[in-house]
Short mmCIF file of C-alpha atoms in Angstrom, two decimals:
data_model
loop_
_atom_site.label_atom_id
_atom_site.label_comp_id
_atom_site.label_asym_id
_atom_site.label_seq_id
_atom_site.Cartn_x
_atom_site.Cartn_y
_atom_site.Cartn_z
CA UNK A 758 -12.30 6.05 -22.34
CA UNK A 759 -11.12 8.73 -19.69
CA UNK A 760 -11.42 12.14 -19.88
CA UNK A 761 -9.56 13.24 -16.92
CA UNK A 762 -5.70 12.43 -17.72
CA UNK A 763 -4.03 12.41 -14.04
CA UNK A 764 -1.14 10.26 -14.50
CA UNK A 765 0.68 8.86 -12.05
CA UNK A 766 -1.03 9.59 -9.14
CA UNK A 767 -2.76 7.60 -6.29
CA UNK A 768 -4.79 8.70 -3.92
CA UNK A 769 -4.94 7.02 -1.15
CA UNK A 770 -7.63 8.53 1.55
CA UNK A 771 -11.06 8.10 -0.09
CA UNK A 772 -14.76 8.71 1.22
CA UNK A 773 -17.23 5.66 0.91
CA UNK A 774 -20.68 5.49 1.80
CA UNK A 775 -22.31 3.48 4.44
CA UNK A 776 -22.57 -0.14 3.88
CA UNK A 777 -26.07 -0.19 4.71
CA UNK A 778 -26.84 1.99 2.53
CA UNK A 779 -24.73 0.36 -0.40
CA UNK A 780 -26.71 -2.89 0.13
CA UNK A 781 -29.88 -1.57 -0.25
CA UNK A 782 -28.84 -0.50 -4.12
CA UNK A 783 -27.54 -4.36 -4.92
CA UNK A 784 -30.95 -5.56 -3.57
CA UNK A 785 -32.58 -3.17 -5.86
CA UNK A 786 -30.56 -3.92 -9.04
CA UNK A 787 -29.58 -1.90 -12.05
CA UNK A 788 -33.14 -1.41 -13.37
CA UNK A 789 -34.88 -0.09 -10.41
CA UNK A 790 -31.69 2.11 -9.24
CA UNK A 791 -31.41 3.61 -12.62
CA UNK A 792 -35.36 4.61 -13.08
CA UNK A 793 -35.00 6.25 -9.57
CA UNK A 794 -32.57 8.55 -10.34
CA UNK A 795 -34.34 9.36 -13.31
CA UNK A 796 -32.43 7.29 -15.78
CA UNK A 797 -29.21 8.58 -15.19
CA UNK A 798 -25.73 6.99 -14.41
CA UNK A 799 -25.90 3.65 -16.31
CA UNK A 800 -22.63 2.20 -18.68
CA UNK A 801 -22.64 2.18 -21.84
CA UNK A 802 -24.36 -1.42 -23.02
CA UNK A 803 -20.97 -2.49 -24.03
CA UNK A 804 -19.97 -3.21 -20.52
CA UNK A 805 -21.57 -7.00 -20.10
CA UNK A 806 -21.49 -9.64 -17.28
CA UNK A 807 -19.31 -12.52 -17.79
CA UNK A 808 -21.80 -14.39 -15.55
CA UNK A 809 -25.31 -14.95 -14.78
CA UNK A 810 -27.58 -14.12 -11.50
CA UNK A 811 -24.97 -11.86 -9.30
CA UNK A 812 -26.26 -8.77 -8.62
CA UNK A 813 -23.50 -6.59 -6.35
CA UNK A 814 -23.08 -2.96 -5.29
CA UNK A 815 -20.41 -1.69 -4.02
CA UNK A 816 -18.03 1.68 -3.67
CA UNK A 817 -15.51 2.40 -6.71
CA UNK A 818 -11.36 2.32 -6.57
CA UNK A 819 -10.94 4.25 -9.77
CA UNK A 820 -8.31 2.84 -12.09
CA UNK A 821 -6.87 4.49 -15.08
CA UNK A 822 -4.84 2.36 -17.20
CA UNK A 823 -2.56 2.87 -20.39
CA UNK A 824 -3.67 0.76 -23.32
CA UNK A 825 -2.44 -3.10 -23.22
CA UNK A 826 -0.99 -1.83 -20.17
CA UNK A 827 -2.27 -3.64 -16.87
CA UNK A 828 0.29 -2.35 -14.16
CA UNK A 829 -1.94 0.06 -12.29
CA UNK A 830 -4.07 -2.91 -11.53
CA UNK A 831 -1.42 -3.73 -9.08
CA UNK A 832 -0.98 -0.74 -7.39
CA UNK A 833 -4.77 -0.30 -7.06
CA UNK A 834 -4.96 -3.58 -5.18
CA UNK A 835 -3.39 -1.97 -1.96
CA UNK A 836 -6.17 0.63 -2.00
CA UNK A 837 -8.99 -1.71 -1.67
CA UNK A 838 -10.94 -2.15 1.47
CA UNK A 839 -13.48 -4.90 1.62
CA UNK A 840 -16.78 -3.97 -0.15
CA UNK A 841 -15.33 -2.13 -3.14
CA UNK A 842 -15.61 -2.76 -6.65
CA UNK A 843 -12.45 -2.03 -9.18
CA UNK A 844 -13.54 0.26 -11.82
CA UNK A 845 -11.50 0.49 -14.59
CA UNK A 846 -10.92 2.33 -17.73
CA UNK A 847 -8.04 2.65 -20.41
CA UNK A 848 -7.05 6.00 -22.02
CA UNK A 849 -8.11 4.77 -25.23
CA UNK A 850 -9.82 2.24 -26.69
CA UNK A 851 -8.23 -1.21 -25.98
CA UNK A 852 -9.63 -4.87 -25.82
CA UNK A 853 -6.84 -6.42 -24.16
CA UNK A 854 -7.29 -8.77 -21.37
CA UNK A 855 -6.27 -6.71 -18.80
CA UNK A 856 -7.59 -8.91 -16.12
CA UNK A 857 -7.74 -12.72 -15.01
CA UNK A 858 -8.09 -15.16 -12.38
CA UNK A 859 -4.47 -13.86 -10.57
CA UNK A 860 -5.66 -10.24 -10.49
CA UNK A 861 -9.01 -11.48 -8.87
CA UNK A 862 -7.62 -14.43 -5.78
CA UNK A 863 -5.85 -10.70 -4.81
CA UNK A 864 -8.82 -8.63 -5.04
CA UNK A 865 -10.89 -11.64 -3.47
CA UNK A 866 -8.60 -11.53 -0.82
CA UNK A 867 -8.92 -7.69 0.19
CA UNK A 868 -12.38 -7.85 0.05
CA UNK A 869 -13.34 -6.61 -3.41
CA UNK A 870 -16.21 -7.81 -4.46
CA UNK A 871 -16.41 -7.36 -8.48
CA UNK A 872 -14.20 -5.77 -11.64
CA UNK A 873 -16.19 -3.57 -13.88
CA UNK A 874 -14.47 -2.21 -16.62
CA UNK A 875 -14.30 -0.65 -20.35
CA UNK A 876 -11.63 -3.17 -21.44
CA UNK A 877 -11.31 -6.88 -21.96
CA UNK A 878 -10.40 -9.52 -19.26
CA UNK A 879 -9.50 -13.49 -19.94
CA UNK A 880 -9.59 -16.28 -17.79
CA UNK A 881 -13.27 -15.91 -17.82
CA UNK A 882 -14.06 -19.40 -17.11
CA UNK A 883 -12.23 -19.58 -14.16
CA UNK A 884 -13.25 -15.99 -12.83
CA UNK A 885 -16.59 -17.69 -13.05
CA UNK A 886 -15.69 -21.00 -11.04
CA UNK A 887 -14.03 -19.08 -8.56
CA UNK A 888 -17.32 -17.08 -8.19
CA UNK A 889 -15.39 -13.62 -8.72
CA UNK A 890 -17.97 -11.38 -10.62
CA UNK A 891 -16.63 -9.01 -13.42
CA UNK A 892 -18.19 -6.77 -15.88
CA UNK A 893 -16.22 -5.84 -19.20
CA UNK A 894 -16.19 -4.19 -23.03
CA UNK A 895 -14.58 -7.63 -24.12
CA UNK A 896 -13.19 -11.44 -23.93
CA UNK A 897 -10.07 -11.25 -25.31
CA UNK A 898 -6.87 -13.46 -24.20
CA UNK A 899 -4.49 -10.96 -25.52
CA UNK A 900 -1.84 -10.25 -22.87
CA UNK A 901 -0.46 -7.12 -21.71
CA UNK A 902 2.77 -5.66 -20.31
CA UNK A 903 3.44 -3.53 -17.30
CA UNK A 904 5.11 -0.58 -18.29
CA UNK A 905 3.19 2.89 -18.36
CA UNK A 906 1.61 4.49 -15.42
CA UNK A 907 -2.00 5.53 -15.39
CA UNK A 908 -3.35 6.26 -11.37
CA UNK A 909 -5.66 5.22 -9.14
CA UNK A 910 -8.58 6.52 -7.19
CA UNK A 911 -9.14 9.76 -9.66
CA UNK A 912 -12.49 11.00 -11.42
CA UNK A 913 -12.50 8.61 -15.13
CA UNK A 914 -14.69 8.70 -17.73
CA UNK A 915 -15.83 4.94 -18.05
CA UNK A 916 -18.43 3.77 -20.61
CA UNK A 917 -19.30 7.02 -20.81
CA UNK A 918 -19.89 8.30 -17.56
CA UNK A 919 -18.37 10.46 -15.08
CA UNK A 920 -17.23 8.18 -12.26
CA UNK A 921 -15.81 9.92 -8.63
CA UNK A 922 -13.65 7.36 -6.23
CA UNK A 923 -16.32 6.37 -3.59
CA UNK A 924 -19.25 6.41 -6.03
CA UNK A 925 -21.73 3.40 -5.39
CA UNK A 926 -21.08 0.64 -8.49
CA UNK A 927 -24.53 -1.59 -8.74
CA UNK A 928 -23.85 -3.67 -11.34
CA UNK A 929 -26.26 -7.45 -12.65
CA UNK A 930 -27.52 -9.27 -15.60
CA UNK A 931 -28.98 -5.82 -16.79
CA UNK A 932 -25.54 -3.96 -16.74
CA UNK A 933 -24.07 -1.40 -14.86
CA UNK A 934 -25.40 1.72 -12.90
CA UNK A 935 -23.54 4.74 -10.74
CA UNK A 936 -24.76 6.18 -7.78
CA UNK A 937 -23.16 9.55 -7.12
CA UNK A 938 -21.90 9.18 -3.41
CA UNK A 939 -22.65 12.81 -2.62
CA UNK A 940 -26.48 11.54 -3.62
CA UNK A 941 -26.76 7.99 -1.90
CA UNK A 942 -28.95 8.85 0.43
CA UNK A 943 -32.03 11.01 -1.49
CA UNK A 944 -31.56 8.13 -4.78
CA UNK A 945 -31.61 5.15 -1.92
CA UNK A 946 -34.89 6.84 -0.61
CA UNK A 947 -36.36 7.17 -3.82
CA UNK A 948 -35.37 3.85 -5.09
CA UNK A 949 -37.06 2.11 -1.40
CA UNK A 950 -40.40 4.23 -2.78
CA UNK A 951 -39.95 2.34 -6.33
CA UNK A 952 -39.29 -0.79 -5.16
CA UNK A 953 -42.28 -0.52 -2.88
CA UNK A 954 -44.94 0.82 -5.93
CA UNK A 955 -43.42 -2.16 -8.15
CA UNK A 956 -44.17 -4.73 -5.41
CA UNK A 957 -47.86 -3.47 -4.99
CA UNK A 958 -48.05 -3.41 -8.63
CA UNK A 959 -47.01 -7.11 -9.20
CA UNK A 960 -49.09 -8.15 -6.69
CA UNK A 961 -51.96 -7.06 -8.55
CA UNK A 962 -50.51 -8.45 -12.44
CA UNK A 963 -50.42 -11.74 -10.20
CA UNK A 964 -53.94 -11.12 -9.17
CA UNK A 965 -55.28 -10.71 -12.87
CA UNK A 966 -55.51 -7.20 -13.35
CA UNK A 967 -54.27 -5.77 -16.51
CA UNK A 968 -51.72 -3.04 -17.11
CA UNK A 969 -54.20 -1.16 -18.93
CA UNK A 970 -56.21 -0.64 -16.16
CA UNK A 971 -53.45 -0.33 -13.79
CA UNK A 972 -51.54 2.27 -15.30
CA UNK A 973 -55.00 4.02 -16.47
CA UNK A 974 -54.02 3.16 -20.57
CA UNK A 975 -57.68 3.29 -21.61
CA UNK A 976 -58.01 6.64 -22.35
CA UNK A 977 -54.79 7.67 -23.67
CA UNK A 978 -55.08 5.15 -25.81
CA UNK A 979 -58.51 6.26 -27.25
CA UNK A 980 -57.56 9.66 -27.18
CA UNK A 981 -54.36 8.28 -29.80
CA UNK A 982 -57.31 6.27 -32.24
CA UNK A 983 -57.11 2.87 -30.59
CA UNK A 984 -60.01 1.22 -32.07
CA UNK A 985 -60.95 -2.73 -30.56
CA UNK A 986 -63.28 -4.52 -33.44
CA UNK A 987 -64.63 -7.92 -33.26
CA UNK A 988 -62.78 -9.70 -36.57
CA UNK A 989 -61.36 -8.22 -39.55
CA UNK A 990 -64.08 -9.20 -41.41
CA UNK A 991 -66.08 -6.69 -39.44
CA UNK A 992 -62.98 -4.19 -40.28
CA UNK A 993 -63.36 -4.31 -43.65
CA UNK A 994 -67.27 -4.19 -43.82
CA UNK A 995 -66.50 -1.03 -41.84
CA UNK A 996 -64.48 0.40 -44.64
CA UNK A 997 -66.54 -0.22 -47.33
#
């Protein structure tokens, strides 16, 4: 749900981060993004993919809609710029399908490369064979109407985080993470670092090695009464 109640407003000049940048965070994925800036920014785990193996990032277009109430999607269409991802939330809790296969061949055609959002879409098997990637609370094929107005491209409260227009969206199979735009840069850097120590560490799984020794377990593990005994036979004589 929002927390920020601007109603009927749009804004219609907002700042984005570089697209270079922005691509480095989808090839990174939710995981790896979220660790690096120390496990902050991720939705709430009832926002789910409707689809399998798509991993995107991209800037948010803010929407806040009225419950059952799906006309600001419209008006938040013109805003989009290719690269963007529609983020969406109602000002209360509402399962609706907001969103279908209509709504995405016009966000498809500015550009707009997912919906993520804390309400419920339909259509979802053609959203998938039309390969346009969305992110929701629900599937629900209730229909809504197009009567209140909500606004577009203001700071909402989605899934329970804060989420600026121009905020960086990465979004897969493991959910759904926000980048702070004002902070792109330092959590790209840190994420590149991560990325890098997981690499060197998987080659070295791959080559046999064990976690314990890897991550230097052993002693910690002592230190907590970890005790390795050769059968539980040997256990029990031990106890006697």
């Amino acid at each position: 749900m929002s927390g920020i109640n601007h109603k009927g407003i749009v804004v219609t000049q907002i700042e984005r981060a570089d697209s270079a940048l922005i691509a480095q965070f989808a090839r990174a994925g939710v995981a790896t993004v979220h660790e690096a800036q120390q496990r902050q920014g991720l939705l709430d785990v009832r926002i789910r993919p409707i689809q399998q193996s798509v991993s995107v990032a991209g800037s948010a277009v803010t929407v806040l809609v009225s419950p059952g109430d799906n006309w600001m999607f419209h008006v938040a269409v013109e805003q989009c710029q290719p690269g963007d991802v529609l983020l969406v939330s109602p000002t209360s809790d509402c399962h609706d399908g907001f969103f279908g296969d209509l709504l995405a061949t016009s966000l498809k055609a500015r550009g707009v490369v997912a919906l993520v959002g804390d309400i419920g879409i339909r259509d979802s098997q053609t959203l998938r064979e039309m390969g346009f990637p969305v992110w929701s609370r629900a599937v629900f094929a209730q229909g809504t109407v197009k009567a209140t107005l909500g606004s577009v491209n203001v700071p909402i409260i989605c899934a329970g985080q804060m989420v600026y227009p121009g905020d960086i969206v990465v979004a897969d199979d493991d959910g759904v993470v926000i980048v702070p735009r004002a902070d792109a840069k330092t959590v790209a850097e840190t994420t590149q670092q991560r990325v890098a120590n997981e690499e060197s560490k998987r080659i070295r799984l791959a080559s046999g090695e064990l976690g314990l020794d890897i991550y230097q377990m052993r002693g910690t593990l002592a230190e907590k009464g970890l005790r390795y005994v050769d059968s539980l036979d040997a256990l029990q004589k031990s106890s006697l």
